[in-house]
Amino acid sequence: MAATRAMTIASNSTSCLLAKNPVLLKHRPFIQSLSLKNLKVASSSSKRSYTCRAIYNPEVLVKEEGQPETLDYRVFFVDKYGKKVSPWHDIPLQLGDGVFNFIVEIPKESSAKMEVATDEAHTPIKQDTKKGKLRYYPYNIHWNYGLLPQTWEDPSFANSEVEGAFGDNDPVDVVEIGESRRKIGEILRVKPLAALAMIDEGELDWKIVAISLDDPKASLVNDVNDVEIFFPGTLTAIRDWFRDYKIPDGKPANKFGLGNKAANKDYALKVITETKESWNKLVKRSIPSGDLSLV
């Protein structure tokens, strides 16, 4: 008999937070203002879940199906009725006062390349594959990595500020620099600090540098210059990590626009606003969705 496994999820008032959003309400009936109060873990060899108890009903359940590091592994988000909801489409982006929701796909100091499955119904988190094999980074990523919900990098839009590169057809990526190692599927409140314009095989793949509001240094960092003061060398380390991580596989290094430097907070907010507008067009079907799931 397979051994029962358990997950330990850090409990704090800034995790698993959702909020009301007019655009979302048009797209989905499911939305309430939620925050993490208690976490209950249900575990078995094939399915595990933990609950984010809401200030207002309904509850949100983050449910694992299958075994980690297998082709069948998925992390779904479901409401209290057991209905699956999309972490990309159904979780609101903005919480007000410059605070945004961030969904963890890859915990810091891990190497499994986890991502939201944008082409699957309800866009669960899964491990990426190549030629039928699970993908891993050649070395651990040193920050929590994930996405901003309700954003989309439009592959039909050429960004004149970044060498005319087209969007990579994914939600916007976030590199969260706080000290805590998070869990796959956690939802954190973050504030953006900077933006890196990575160009991956000709596609623009924004990296928003952010920090969770519950990090001990969160109150000290509010813009790109603060990152250099309180997290010295971190912006360079992030840029170099994403520049070089494909080299061990025989691919060329990635490039960066905007002078190869991190842009400031205002620019990061501009990127978020623009990609939010692109997502709005996508879910309204003003732009062809191709293989993307809008469910």
Phi, psi and omega in degrees: 000135181294144181289144176282133181244148181236153175251140173251119182247127179295134181254119175205164189286355182256002181264158176050052183253126173244166179210165180290146182206120185300318181297318181296321182298328177288327184276328184214142175285343185275107170190130174214168176275116188237152170212158183284124176244304179226146177241125175247129184253126173251133189224142171207181182289341184238334182224133177222153181206158171221150189253134169262107182283133189269151168297316173243144174295152011271171174275158174246132180244128174260113193241124177267135175236133182085179181265136175305148180062038169229163181294336183269354186293131177219146172245110181259156172248127181228154177271184186292344178269002181084008179279130180288139176233159186266126175294337178278314187264331190260347176266127184292152179281307191260144177242359181093158177057036176073019181251140185227155172279140179228129181254123182282125172257318184234114176292150178299152182060039172224167186232351177293127185277088180270146179200156173293131180279091186292345181257008179247147179304133180070008172039059178292165174275133179218172174272131180296154180229159173216122182054039176080005180244146179296143182260142176227146169291153180291344176206164183298147170273140191262009180220160173288135189230140181184214189224159168266119178295158177057037170231158180201133177266103189294118180287354178262357183256122178266118183276109183293340180276346182232065172059023180068019182290144178268153180299158186266008174073023181231166168297163180286136181276150178233136171249108183264121193262008180296168187281338186275143173272123185264179182250151175302128179092352176294146176246120184243149170275126182228161170240131179291147182235330186196171179218137175245131183263081180283138176245110185250107182051042176088353180259141179278124185228086184299142172239108177272122177272127186216171177222140178290142183293342180268005177286143182303333182261006186301321182289345184269340185244123182227354180201178187300322181294326178294327179298318180295328182284312188262344174229061187304134178082353186292317181296320176295318180296319178296312180301314183293324180297310181287336175293321194255351193293342179269349183300317178301339178270007178086011179263158178290161177293146173289158178249169177226138175272193179056042177072019178065021182237162176282129176280163186281181183300317181301321179292320177300317178295325176297315179299315181297316180298315182295319182284335171295317178298322178295320177296319178303316179294323181297309185286340174275358179064029172283342178235137179302136183270346181060232180273000183290141174272131176255011180265000000 
